[in-house]
PDB file of C-alpha atoms in Angstrom:
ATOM      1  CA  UNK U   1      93.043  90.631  46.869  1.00 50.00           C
ATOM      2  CA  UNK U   2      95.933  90.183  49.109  1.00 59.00           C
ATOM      3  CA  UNK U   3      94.716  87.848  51.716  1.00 65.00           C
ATOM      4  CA  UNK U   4      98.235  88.141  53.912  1.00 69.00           C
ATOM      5  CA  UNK U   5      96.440  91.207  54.921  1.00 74.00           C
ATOM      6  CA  UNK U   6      94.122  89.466  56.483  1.00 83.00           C
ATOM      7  CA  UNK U   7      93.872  87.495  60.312  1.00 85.00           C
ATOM      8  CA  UNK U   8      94.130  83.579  59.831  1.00 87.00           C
ATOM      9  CA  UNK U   9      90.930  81.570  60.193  1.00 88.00           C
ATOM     10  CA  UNK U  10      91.885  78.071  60.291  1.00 85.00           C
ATOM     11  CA  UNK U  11      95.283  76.363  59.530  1.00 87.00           C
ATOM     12  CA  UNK U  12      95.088  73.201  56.635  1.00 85.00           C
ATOM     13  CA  UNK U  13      98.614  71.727  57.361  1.00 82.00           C
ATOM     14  CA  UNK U  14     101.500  74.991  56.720  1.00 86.00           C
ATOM     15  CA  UNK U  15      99.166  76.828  54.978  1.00 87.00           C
ATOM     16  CA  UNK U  16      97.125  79.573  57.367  1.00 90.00           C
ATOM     17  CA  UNK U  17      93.124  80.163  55.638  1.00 90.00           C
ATOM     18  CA  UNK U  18      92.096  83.864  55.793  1.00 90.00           C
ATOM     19  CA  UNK U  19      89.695  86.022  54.094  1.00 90.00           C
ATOM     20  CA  UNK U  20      89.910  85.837  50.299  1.00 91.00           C
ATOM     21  CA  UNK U  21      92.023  82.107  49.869  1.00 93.00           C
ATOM     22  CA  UNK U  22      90.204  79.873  47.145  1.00 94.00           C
ATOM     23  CA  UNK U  23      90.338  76.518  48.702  1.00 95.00           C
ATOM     24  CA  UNK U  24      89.061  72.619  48.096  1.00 92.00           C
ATOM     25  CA  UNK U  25      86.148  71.775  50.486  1.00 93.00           C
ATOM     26  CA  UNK U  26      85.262  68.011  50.867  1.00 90.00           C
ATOM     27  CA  UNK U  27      81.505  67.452  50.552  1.00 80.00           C
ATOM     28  CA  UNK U  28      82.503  63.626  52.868  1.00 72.00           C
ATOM     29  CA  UNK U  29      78.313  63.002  51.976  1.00 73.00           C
ATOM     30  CA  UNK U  30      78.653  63.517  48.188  1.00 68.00           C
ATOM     31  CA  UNK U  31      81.798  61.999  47.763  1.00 73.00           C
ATOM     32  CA  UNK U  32      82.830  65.134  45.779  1.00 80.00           C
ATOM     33  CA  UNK U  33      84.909  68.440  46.233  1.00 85.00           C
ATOM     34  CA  UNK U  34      84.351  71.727  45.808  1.00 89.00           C
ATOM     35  CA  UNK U  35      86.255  75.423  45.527  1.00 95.00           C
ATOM     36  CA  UNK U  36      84.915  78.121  47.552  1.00 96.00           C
ATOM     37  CA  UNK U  37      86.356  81.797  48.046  1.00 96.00           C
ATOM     38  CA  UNK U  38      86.916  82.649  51.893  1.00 94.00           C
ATOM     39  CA  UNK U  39      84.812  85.775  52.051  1.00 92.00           C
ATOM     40  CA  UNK U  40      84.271  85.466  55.715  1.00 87.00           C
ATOM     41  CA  UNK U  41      85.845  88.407  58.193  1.00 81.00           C
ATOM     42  CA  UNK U  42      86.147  86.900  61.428  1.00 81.00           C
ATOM     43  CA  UNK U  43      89.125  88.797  63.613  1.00 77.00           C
ATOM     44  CA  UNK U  44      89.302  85.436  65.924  1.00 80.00           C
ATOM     45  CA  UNK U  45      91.047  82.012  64.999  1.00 83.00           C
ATOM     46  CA  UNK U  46      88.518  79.237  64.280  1.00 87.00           C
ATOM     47  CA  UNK U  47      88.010  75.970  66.149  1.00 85.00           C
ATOM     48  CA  UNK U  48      87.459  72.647  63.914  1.00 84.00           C
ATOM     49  CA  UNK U  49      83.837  72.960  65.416  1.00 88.00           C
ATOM     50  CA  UNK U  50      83.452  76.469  63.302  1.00 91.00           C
ATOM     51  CA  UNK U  51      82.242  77.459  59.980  1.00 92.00           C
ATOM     52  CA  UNK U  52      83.576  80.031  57.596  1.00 91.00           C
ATOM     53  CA  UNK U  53      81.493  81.891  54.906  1.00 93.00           C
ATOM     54  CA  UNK U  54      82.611  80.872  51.273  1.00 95.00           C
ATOM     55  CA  UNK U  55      81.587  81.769  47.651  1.00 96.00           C
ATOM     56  CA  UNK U  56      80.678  78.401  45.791  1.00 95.00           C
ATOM     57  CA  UNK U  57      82.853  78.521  42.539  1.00 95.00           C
ATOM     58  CA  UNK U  58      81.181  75.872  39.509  1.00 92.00           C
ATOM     59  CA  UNK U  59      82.300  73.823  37.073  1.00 88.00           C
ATOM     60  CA  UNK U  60      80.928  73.646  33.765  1.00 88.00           C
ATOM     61  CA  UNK U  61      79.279  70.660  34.976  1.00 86.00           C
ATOM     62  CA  UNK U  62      77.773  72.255  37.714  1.00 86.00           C
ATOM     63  CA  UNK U  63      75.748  74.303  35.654  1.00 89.00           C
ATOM     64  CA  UNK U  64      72.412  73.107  34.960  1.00 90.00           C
ATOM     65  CA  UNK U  65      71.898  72.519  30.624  1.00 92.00           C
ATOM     66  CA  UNK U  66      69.871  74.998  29.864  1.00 93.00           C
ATOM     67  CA  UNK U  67      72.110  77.930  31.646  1.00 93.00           C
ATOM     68  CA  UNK U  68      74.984  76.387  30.335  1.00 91.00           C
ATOM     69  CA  UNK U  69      73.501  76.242  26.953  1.00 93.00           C
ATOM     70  CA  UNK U  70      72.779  79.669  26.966  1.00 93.00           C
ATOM     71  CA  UNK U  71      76.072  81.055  28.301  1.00 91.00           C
ATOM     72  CA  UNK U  72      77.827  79.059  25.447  1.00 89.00           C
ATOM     73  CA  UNK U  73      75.686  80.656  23.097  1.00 91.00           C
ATOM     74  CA  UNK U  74      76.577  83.641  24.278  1.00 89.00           C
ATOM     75  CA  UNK U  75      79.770  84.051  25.943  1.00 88.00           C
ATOM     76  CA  UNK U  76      81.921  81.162  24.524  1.00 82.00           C
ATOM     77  CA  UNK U  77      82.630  78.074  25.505  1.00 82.00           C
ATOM     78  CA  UNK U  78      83.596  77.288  29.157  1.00 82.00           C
ATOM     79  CA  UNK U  79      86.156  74.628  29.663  1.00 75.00           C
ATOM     80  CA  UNK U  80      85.433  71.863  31.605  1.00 70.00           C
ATOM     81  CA  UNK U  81      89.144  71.031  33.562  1.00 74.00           C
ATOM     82  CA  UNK U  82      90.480  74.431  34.529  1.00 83.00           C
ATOM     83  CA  UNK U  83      87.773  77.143  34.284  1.00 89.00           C
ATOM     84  CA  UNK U  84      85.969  77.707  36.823  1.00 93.00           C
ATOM     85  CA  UNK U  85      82.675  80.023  37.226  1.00 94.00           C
ATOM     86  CA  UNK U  86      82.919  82.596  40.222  1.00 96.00           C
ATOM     87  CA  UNK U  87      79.452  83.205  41.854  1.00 96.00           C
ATOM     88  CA  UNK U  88      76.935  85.081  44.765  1.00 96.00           C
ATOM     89  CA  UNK U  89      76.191  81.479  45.919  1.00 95.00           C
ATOM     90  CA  UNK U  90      77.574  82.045  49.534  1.00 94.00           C
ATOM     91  CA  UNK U  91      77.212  79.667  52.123  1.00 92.00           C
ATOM     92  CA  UNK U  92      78.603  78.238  56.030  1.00 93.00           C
ATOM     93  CA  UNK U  93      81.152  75.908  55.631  1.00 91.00           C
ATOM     94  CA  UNK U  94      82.744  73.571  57.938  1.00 91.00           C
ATOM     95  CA  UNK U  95      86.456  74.634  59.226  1.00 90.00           C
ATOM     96  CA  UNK U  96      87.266  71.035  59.044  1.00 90.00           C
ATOM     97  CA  UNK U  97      85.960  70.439  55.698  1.00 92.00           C
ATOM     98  CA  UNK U  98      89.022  72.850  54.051  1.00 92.00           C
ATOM     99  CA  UNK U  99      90.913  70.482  52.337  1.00 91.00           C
ATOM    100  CA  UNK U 100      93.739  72.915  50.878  1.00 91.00           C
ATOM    101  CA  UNK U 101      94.491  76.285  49.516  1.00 92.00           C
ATOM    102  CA  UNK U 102      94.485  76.442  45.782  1.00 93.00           C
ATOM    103  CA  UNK U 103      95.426  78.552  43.107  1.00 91.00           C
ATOM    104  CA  UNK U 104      93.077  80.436  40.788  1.00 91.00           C
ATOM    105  CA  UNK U 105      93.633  82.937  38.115  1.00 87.00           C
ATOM    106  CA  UNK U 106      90.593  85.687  37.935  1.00 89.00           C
ATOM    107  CA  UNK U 107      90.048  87.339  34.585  1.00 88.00           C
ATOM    108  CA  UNK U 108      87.259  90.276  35.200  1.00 89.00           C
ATOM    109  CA  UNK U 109      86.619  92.486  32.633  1.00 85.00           C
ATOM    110  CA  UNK U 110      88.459  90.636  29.749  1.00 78.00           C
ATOM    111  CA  UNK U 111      85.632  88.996  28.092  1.00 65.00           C
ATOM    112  CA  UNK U 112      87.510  88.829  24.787  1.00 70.00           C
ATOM    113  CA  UNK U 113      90.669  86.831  26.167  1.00 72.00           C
ATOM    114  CA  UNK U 114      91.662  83.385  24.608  1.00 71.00           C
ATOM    115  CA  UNK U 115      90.846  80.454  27.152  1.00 68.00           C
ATOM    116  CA  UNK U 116      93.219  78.259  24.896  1.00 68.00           C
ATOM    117  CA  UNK U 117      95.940  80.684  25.671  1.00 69.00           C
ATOM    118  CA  UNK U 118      95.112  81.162  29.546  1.00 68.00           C
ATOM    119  CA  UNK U 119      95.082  77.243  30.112  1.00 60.00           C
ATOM    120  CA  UNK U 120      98.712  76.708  28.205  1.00 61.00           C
ATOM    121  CA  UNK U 121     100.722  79.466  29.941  1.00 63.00           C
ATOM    122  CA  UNK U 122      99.248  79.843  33.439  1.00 65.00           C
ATOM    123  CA  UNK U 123     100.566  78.246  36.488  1.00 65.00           C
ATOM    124  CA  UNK U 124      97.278  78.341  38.598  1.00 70.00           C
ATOM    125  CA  UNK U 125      95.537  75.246  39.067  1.00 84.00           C
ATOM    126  CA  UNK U 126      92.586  77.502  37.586  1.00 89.00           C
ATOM    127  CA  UNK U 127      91.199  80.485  35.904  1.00 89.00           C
ATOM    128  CA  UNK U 128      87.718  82.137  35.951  1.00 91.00           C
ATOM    129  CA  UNK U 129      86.239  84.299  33.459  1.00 90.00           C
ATOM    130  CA  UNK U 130      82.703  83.959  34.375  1.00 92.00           C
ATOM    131  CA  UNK U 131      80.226  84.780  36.824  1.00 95.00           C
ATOM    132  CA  UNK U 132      77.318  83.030  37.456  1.00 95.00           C
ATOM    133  CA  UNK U 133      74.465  84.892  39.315  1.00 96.00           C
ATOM    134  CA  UNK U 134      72.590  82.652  41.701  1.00 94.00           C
ATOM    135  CA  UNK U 135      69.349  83.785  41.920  1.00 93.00           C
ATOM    136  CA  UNK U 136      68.719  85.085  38.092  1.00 94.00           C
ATOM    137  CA  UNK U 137      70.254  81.942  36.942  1.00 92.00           C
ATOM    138  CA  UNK U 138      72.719  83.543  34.393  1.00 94.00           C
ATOM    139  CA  UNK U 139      76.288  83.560  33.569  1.00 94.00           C
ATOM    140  CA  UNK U 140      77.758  86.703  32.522  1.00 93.00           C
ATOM    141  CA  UNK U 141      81.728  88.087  32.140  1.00 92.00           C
ATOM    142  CA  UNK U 142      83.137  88.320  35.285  1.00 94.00           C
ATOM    143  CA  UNK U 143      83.782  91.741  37.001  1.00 93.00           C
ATOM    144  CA  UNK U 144      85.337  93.265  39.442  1.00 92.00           C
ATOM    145  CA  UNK U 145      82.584  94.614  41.301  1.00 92.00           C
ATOM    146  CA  UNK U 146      81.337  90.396  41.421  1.00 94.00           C
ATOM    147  CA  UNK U 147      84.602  89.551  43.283  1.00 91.00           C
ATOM    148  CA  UNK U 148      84.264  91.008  47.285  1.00 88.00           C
ATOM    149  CA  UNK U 149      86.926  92.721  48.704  1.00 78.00           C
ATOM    150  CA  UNK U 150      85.366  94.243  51.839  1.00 57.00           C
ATOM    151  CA  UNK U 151      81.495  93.121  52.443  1.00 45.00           C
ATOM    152  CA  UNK U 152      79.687  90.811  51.001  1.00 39.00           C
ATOM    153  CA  UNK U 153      75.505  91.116  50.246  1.00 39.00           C
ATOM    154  CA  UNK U 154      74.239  87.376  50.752  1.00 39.00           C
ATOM    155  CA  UNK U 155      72.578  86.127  47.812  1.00 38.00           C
ATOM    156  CA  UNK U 156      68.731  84.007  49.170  1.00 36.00           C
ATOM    157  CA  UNK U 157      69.205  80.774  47.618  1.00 35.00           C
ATOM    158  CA  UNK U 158      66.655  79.584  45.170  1.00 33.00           C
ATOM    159  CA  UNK U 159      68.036  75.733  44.377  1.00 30.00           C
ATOM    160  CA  UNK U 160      70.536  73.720  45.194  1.00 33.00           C
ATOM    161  CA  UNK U 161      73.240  73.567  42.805  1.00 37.00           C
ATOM    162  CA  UNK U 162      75.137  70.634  41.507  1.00 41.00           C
ATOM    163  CA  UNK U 163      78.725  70.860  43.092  1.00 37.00           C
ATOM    164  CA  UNK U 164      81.867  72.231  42.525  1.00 37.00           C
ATOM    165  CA  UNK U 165      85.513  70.936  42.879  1.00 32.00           C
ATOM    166  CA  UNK U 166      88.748  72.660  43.629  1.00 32.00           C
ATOM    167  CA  UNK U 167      90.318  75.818  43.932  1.00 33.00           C
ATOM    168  CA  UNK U 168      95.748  80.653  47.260  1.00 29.00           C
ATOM    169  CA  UNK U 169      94.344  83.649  46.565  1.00 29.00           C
ATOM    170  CA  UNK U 170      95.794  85.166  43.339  1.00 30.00           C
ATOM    171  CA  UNK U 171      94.203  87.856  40.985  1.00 32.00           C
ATOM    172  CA  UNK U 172      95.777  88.060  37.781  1.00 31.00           C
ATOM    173  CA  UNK U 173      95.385  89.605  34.590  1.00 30.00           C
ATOM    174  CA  UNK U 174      95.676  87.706  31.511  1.00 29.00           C
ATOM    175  CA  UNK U 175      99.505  88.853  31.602  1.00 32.00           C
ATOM    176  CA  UNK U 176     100.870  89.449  34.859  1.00 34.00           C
ATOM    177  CA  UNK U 177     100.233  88.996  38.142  1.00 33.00           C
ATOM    178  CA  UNK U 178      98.141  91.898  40.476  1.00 31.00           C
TER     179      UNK U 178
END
């Protein structure tokens, strides 16, 4: 996804926020952060009074055990630093709560890629070869038809999920960049 091509929503310091950016979201109430993917298509600039619509991304921690435990058994193991799991959990999210744009490395449809590998060459803050469906509760190999690049279908929440942390928009395969 090449989110130049897209108008800015919101400006964090130099860097302009637009329609596929992965950026850090403070969660001030939880004392935590999270990464979201921009997937909102406003044409207008944003006020700090705004929200955007983001895709939650999760950490391995995020995951509650028993989805995690089955993913593990059998996907692989997900790392718990780097690797990040993209998802349909989309949401409204304050303007002013976009901390940064950050970097993360998507891997769709390479299920049988070396995470060891991915971690020790890549220059991303993060990678993602996951997705994790919201409402079935599963993790599966990510794909390119999970990652929006025009609409978006809004997944009904059925929990609240544990939070994620951080994560410019960058789509990459495992050698070079797209």
């Amino acid at each position: 996804i090449m989110a130049n091509q897209f108008p800015v929503l919101w400006t964090v310091g130099s860097h302009d926020i637009r329609f596929g950016n992965f950026v850090r979201v403070s969660a001030g109430h939880l004392k935590q952060e999270w990464v979201a993917f921009v997937v909102d298509r406003k044409s207008k600039k944003l006020t700090k009074k705004d929200h955007v619509t983001v895709i939650w991304m999760y950490y391995r921690s995020h995951l509650e055990k028993n989805v995690l435990k089955e993913a593990e058994r059998n996907l692989g193991r997900i790392l718990d630093d780097s690797e990040l799991v993209f998802s349909n959990h989309q949401d409204e999210c304050p303007v002013n709560a976009i901390l940064e744009i950050v970097d993360v490395r998507l891997l769709p449809d390479q299920p049988q890629i070396d995470p060891q590998k991915i971690d020790s060459d890549m220059s991303e803050q993060y990678f993602c070869r996951f997705f994790f469906d919201y409402s079935a509760f599963k993790v599966s190999h990510l794909k390119l038809v999970h990652i929006p690049t025009r609409g978006i279908v809004k997944a009904e929440p059925s929990y609240s999920p544990a939070q994620p942390r951080p994560a410019a928009s960058r789509m990459a395969d495992a050698g070079s960049a797209a």
